[in-house]
Coordinates of C-alpha atoms in Angstrom, one line a residue:
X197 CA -0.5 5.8 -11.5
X198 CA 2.4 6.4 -8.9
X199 CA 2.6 8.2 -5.9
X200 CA 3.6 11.7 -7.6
X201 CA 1.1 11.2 -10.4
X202 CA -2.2 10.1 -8.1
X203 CA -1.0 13.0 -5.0
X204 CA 1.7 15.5 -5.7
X205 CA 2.6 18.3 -6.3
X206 CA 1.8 18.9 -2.7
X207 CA 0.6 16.9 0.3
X208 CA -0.1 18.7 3.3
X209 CA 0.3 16.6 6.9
X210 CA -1.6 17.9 10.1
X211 CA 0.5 16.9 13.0
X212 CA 3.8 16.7 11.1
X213 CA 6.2 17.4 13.7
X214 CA 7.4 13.6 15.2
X215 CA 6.5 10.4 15.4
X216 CA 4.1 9.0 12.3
X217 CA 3.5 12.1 10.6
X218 CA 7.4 12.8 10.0
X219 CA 7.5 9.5 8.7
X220 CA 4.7 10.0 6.5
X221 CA 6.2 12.9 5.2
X222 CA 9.9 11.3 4.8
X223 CA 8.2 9.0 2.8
X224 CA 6.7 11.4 0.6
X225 CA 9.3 13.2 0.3
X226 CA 11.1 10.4 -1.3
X227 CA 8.6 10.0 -3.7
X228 CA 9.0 13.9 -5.0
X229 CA 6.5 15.4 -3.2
X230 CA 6.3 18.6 -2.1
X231 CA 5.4 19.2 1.8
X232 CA 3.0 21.5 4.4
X233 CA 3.9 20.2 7.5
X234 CA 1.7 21.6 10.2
X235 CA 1.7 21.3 13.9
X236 CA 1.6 23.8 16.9
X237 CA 5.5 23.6 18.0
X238 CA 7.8 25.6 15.8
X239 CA 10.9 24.1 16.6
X240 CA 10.3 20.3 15.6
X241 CA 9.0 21.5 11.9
X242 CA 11.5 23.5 11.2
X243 CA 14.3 20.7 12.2
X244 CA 12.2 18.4 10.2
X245 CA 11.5 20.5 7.1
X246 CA 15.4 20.6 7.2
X247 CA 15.7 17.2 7.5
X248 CA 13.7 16.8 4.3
X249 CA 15.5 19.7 1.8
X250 CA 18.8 18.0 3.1
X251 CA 17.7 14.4 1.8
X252 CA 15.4 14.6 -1.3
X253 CA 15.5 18.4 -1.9
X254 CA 12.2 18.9 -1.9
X255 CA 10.5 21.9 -1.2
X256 CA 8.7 22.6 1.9
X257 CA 6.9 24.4 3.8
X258 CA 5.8 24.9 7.7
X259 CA 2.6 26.5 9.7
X260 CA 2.7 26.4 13.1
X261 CA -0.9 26.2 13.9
X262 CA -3.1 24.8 16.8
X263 CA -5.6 22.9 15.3
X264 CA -7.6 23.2 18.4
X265 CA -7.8 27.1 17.7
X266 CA -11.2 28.2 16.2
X267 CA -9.2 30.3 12.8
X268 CA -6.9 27.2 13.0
X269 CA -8.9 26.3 9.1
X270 CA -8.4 30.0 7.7
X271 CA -4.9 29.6 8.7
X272 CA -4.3 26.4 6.6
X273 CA -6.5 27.9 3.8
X274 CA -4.0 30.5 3.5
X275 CA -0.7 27.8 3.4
X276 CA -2.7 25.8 1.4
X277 CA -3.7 29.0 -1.2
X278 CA -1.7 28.7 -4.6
X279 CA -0.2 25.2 -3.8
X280 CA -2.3 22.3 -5.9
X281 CA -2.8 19.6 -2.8
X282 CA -3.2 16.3 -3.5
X283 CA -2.9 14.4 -0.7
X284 CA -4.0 15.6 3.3
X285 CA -2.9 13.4 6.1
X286 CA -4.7 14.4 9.3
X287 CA -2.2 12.9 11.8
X288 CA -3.0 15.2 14.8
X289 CA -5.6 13.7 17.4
X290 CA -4.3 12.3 20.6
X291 CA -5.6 12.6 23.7
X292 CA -3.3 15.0 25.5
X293 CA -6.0 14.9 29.2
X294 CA -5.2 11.4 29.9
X295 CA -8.0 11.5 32.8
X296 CA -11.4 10.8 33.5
X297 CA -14.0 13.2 32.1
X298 CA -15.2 14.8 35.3
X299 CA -11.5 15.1 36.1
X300 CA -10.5 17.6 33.3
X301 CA -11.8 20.9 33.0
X302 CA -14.5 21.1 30.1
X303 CA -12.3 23.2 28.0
X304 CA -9.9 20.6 27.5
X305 CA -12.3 18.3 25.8
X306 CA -14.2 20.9 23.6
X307 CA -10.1 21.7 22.1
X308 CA -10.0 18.0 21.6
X309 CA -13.4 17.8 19.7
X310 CA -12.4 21.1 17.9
X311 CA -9.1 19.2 16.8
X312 CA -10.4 15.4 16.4
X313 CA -13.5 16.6 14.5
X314 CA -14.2 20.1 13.6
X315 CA -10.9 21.0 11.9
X316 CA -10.5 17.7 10.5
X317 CA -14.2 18.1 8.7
X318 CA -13.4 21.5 7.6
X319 CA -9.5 20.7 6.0
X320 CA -11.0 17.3 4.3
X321 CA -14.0 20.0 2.7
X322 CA -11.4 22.7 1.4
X323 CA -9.0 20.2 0.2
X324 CA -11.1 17.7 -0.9
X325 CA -13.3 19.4 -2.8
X326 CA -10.5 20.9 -5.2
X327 CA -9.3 16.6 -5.5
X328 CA -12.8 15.9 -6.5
X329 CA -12.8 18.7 -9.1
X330 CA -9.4 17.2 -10.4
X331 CA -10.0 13.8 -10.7
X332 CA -7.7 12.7 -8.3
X333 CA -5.9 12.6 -4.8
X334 CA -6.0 11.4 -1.5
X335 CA -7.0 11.7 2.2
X336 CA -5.7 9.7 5.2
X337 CA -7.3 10.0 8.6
X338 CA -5.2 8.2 10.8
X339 CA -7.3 6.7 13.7
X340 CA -7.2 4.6 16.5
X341 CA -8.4 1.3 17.5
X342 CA -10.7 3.3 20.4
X343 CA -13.1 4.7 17.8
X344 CA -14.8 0.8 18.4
X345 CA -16.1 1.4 21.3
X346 CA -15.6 4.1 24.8
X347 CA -14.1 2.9 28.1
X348 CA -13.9 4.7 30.9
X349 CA -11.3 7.8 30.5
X350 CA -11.7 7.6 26.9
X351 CA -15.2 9.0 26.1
X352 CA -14.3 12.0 24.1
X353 CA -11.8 10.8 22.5
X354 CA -13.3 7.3 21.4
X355 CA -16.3 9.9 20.2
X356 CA -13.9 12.2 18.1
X357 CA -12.6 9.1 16.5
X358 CA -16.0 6.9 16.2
X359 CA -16.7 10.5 14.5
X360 CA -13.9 10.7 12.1
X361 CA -14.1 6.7 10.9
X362 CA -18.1 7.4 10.1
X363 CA -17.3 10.8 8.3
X364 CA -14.4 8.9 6.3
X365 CA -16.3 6.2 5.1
X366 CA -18.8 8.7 4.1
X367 CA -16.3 10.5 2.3
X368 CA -14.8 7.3 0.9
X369 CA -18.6 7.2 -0.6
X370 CA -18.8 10.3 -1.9
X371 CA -15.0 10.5 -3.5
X372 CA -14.5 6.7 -5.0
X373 CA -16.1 7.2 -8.7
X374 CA -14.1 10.7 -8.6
X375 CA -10.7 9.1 -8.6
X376 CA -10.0 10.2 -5.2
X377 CA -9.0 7.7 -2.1
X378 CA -9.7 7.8 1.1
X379 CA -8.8 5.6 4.2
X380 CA -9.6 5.6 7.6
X381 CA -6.0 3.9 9.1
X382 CA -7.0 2.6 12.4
X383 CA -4.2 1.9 14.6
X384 CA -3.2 0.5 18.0
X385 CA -0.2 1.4 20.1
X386 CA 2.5 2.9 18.1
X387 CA 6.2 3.5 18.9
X388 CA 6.2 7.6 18.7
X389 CA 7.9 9.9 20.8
X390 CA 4.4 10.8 22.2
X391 CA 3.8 7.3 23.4
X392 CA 6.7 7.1 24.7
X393 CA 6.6 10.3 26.6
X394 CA 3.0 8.3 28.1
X395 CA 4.7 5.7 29.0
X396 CA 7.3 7.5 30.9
X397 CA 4.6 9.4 32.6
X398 CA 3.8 6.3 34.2
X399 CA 6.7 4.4 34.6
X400 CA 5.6 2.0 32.6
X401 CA 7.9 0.0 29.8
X402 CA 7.6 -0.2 25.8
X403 CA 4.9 -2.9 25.1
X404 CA 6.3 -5.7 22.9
X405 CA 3.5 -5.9 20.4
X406 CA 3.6 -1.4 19.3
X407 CA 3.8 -0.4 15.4
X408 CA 6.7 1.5 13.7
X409 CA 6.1 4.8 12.6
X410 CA 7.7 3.9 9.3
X411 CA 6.0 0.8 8.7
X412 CA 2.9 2.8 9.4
X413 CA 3.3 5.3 6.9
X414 CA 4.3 2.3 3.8
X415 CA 1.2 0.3 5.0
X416 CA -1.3 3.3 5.1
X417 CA 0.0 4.7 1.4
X418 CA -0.5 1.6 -0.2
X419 CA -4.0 0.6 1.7
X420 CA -5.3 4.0 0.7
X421 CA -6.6 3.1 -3.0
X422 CA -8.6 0.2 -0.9
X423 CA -10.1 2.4 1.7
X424 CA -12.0 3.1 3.7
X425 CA -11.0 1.1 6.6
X426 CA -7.5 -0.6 7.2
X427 CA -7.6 -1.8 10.7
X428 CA -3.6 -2.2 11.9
X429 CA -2.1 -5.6 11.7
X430 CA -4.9 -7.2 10.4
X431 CA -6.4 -8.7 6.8
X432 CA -8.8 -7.2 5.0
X433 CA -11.2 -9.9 5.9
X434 CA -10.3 -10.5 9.7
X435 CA -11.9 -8.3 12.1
X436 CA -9.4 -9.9 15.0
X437 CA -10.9 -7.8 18.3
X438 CA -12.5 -5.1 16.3
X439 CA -16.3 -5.9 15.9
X440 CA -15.8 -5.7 11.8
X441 CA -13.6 -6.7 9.3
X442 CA -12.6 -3.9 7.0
X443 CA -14.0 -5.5 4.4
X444 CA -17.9 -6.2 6.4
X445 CA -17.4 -2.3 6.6
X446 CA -16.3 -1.5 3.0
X447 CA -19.7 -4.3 2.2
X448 CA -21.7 -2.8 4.4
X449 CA -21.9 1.0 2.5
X450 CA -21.5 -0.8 -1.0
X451 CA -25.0 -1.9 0.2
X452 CA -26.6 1.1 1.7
X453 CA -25.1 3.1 -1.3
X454 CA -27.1 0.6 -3.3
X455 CA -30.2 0.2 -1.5
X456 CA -30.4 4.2 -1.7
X457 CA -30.0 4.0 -5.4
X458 CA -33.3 1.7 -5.2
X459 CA -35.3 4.8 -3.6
X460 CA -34.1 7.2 -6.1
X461 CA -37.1 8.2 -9.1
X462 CA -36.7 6.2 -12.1
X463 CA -35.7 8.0 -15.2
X464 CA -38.1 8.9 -17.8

């Protein structure tokens, strides 16, 4: 089954606007798919949505939407209403504080929970439960390397995204027999116009060893009928510096799934 047949008509990309998620979106585009491109600055989606109907003619549409905001998942139900999804790449969920906990006002890291976990949770249960009813589709939840383990300055955010790579194997669980993928595309330091606006920040220089958005977007649409895990640069098999391989992770709920079917009532 190709891209069109497993995803389209319509994949919808939270966090749309630059970096990996335009290139996600180029990609599918490409490929004939129809596009909801969301993200919280106006400007950039509308430049990219033209960017899109001027190279493959596909059809597209934009939300501006903060995905911190507490309606931020009855405004993509109503984007999303009428328009079969079958793919959802949750691309949005940097950490925009930067600081130490006790340096940021607690408001900052409750948005950054809301937009790491609670909107990501409630988009992969509207559109995910219309893919399971289909037969088919897919969801992406692209991660980061930090969801292994917190450090100091990074204990929200290594929380949101130890959250999201628990709830996507979960979902991987759930969603495999029904013919829909999931993968949990973990990544390291990525060439975006985010990172680089970090770096600049700092004065610091463009690491040697950083990802390209495009090659980000090839790798994690053909890793996602493997799922759950695809940890960046590495084999399936080699966990590298992560504590797991992707496949000890994939093994590792094969066997609770199956130790759980042990407790279940035999049939009579």
């Amino acid at each position: 089954m190709g891209i069109y047949e497993q995803y389209g008509p319509w994949a919808l990309i939270a966090g749309a606007s630059e970096g990996t998620g335009a290139a996600f979106a180029h990609r599918l585009a490409s490929e004939g798919l129809n596009i909801i491109l969301i993200a919280r600055r106006e400007q950039p989606l509308a430049a990219l949505a033209a960017e899109l109907q001027a190279a493959y003619g596909t059809e597209t549409v934009t939300a501006s939407i903060d995905l911190a905001a507490p309606d931020a998942i009855d405004r993509i139900a109503v984007v999303a209403e009428g328009r079969e999804v079958g793919l959802y790449i949750s691309n949005a969920g940097g950490d925009p504080n930067g600081t130490a906990f006790f340096k940021t006002d607690i408001k900052a890291w409750t948005d950054l929970v809301a937009r790491n976990v609670v909107t990501v949770m409630q988009a992969s249960h509207l559109l995910g439960a219309k893919m399971r009813e289909r037969k088919r589709g897919g969801i992406i939840l692209v991660g980061s390397g930090a969801c292994y383990g917190g450090a100091s300055g990074l204990g929200v955010y290594s929380g949101s995204k130890a959250f999201d790579l628990c709830f996507g194997e979960g979902l991987w669980a759930e969603l495999r027999t029904h013919g829909v993928y999931v993968l949990n595309l973990i990544l390291g330091r990525t060439d975006t116009p985010e990172f680089r606006r970090w770096l600049e920040s700092r004065g610091a220089s463009m690491p040697s060893d950083v990802a390209n958005a495009e090659d980000v977007a090839r790798v994690g649409l053909e890793r996602l009928p493997y799922g759950p895990v695809h940890n960046w640069g590495l084999e399936d098999e080699d966990a590298g510096r992560m504590p797991q391989s992707a496949a000890a992770r994939r093994n590792r709920i094969l066997a609770m799934e199956a130790a759980m079917q042990d407790l279940k009532p035999a049939q009579v």
